[in-house]
Amino acid sequence: MINALRGMKDTLSPQSETYLYMIETCSRIAEQYGFSFIETPILEETALFKRSVGESSDIVGKEMYQFIDKGENDVCLRPEGTAGVVRAFVQQKYDKAGEKRRFFYHGPMFRYERPQKGRLRQFHQFGAESFGESDVREDATIILMLKAMFHALGIGFTLEINSLGCPECMPVYRTKLVKFLETREGLCEDCERRKLTNPIRVLDCKNEHCKILLSDAPLIVDHLCASCKDDFTTLKSLLDQFGVTYVVNPKLVRGLDYYSKTAFEFVSSEIGAQSAIAGGGRYDRLVEFLDGKSTPAIGFAMGIERLMELVKMPEVAREGYYIAALCNDALDVVFKLVDQKRKTDKVLTSYDAKSLKNHLKIADKLYVKFCVCIGEDELSKQTIWIKDLESKEEKIINIVHF
């Protein structure tokens, strides 16, 4: 027997219903906020992610599904969604037109990491990206949109925010942080590597010993320039104004190199140690990194599989029809009726003639509202028998009135 690859799984009912409900709910809310759907290719040039995500990131260093295709092109399965959306934004020359564009996307991503609860090698994300708006109110809008999505899905959360500074204040802070890190011995292997390539990532280390060593590390929020400080103050004021509870986490960083200024995470205590359920922030330099005209941008992404067990599904009402035959002679009439009714309603059927009792059991299991049966009596009188499985009302009507 051939099984699915390790870290990749099928999504079947009832999980598939939850998946579709999440996508439909988040898409509806994104559209209400003025975002339009974008679909980017699953396969991209590896250079796209090396230039955007960063050579120093774990994604590029360890986790990409990368290979040389038959045309000798260096390609990989997308490990995240933002880079592809930015590539599309630049390719369509929206940057040169100076247009403000807002996109949302959903689909599979791929990372070759150790599978664990809530972590798969093929997983799905829902995300959104906003281009061309530098005002910090757009940062607040993105957070408010995510809050609306989680409320609609019945998912509780805590919001953590931070500012990562800008090209003016980050280099000064980075120099100070590196000097501090040089005085710390015994950091883990990842921290030693990041110390040279992306030192701010060291602050996010989950190693308990490293946390102790870094407890008095200098923090970026204490080294912001006047502009970044004003934006961060405004963001907090806006969140207060709209009743969004948050915690300032001065050690919150993003795992990718292209973020600046606002960074945020929505976290949950209901899914174990890996508590982040959505994250994002501002990346005003990424469009320029990918050969576009400098364009301010901000976005977020959430992992669908990690959230599915937290979703509060709405109570599902019975809907549609189950139409079936009580005798073989009625099968042709039944299937003609099924085809006719499917033009307006959801209709399920059976290819076998069964007793009324058996058909009622099937209809109840399928959770339809109406069970419709045709037998010998109905054939002779050109009628159908209908039962409303909610009200339990039964009636017989002429077939032409159905």
PDB file of C-alpha atoms in Angstrom, residues 33 63 105 166 173 176 180 185 196 265 298 344 360 382 396:
ATOM      1  CA  TYR A  33     -11.732  45.352   4.437  1.00  0.00           C
ATOM      2  CA  GLU A  63      13.631  23.870   5.278  1.00  0.00           C
ATOM      3  CA  TYR A 105      -4.410  34.518  -0.428  1.00  0.00           C
ATOM      4  CA  CYS A 166      13.805  51.210  10.643  1.00  0.00           C
ATOM      5  CA  TYR A 173      20.768  48.975  17.821  1.00  0.00           C
ATOM      6  CA  LYS A 176      24.945  47.493  20.362  1.00  0.00           C
ATOM      7  CA  PHE A 180      26.383  42.561  24.087  1.00  0.00           C
ATOM      8  CA  GLU A 185      29.323  32.531  26.382  1.00  0.00           C
ATOM      9  CA  LEU A 196      26.716  36.628  12.869  1.00  0.00           C
ATOM     10  CA  GLU A 265       1.714  37.929  16.904  1.00  0.00           C
ATOM     11  CA  ILE A 298       2.450  45.234   5.712  1.00  0.00           C
ATOM     12  CA  THR A 344     -32.162  24.890  -7.407  1.00  0.00           C
ATOM     13  CA  LEU A 360     -35.230   7.422   6.211  1.00  0.00           C
ATOM     14  CA  GLN A 382     -48.062  10.416 -10.304  1.00  0.00           C
ATOM     15  CA  ILE A 396     -48.090  13.470  -0.542  1.00  0.00           C
TER      16      ILE A 396
END
